[in-house]
Short mmCIF file of C-alpha atoms in Angstrom, two decimals:
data_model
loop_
_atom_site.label_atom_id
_atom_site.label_comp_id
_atom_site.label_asym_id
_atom_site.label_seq_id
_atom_site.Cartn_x
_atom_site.Cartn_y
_atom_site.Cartn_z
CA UNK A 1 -121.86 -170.88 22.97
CA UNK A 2 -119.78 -167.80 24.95
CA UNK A 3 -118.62 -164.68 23.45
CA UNK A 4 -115.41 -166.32 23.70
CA UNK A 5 -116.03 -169.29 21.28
CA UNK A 6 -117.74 -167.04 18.82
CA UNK A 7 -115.25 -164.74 18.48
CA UNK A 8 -112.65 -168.17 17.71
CA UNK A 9 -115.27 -169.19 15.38
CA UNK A 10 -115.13 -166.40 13.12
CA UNK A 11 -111.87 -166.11 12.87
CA UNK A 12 -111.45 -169.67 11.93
CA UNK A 13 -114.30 -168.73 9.45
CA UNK A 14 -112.38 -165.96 8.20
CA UNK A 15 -109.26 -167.77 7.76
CA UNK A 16 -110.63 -170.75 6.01
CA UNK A 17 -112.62 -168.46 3.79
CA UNK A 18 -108.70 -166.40 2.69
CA UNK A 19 -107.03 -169.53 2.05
CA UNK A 20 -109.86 -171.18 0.18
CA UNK A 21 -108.31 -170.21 -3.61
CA UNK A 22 -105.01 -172.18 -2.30
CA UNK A 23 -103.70 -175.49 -2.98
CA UNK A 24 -103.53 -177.75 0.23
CA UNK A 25 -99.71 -177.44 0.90
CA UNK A 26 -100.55 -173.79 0.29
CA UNK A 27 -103.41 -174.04 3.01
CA UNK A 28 -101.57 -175.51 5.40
CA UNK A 29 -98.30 -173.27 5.09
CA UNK A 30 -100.68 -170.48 5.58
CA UNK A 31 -102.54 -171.45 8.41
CA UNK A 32 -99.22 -172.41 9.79
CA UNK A 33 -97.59 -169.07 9.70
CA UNK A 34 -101.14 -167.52 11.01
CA UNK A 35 -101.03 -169.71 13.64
CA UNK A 36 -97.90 -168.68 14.79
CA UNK A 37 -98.32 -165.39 14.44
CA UNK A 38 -101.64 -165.68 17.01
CA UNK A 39 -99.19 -167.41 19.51
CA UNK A 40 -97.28 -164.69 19.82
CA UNK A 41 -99.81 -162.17 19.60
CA UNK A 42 -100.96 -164.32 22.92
CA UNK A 43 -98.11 -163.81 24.27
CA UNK A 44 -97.71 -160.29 23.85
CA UNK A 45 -101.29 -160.03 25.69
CA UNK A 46 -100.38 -162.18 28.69
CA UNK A 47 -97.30 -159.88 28.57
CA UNK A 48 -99.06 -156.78 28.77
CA UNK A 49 -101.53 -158.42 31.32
CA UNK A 50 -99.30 -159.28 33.64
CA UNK A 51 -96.23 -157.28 33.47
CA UNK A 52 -98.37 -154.03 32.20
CA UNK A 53 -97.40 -151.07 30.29
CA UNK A 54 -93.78 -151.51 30.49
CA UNK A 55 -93.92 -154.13 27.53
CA UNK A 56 -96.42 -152.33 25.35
CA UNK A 57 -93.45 -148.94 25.92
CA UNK A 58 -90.46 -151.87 24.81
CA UNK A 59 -92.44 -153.15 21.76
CA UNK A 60 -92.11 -149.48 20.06
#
């Protein structure tokens, strides 16, 4: 396994672990909003990756 799919491991470790004491629909409304939140955190580092430190400078 790389680096890579450890690192995705343990957050889906962690995240399964904090939404354990939830109901299902709770679970999944969670996860949901997490998992939107990590798409645009994505897209904020392909942003910065290849358009550089001008995005980082309009985020503030």
């Amino acid at each position: 396994m790389s680096m890579m799919d450890d690192t995705i491991e343990q957050i889906v470790k962690a995240a399964k672990e904090a939404v354990k004491c939830y109901g299902g629909d709770d679970q999944y409304m969670i996860l949901e909003e997490v998992s939107r939140h990590l798409q645009e955190e994505g897209h904020t580092a392909l942003m910065v990756e290849y358009l550089g430190e001008e995005v980082v400078n309009d985020e503030q």
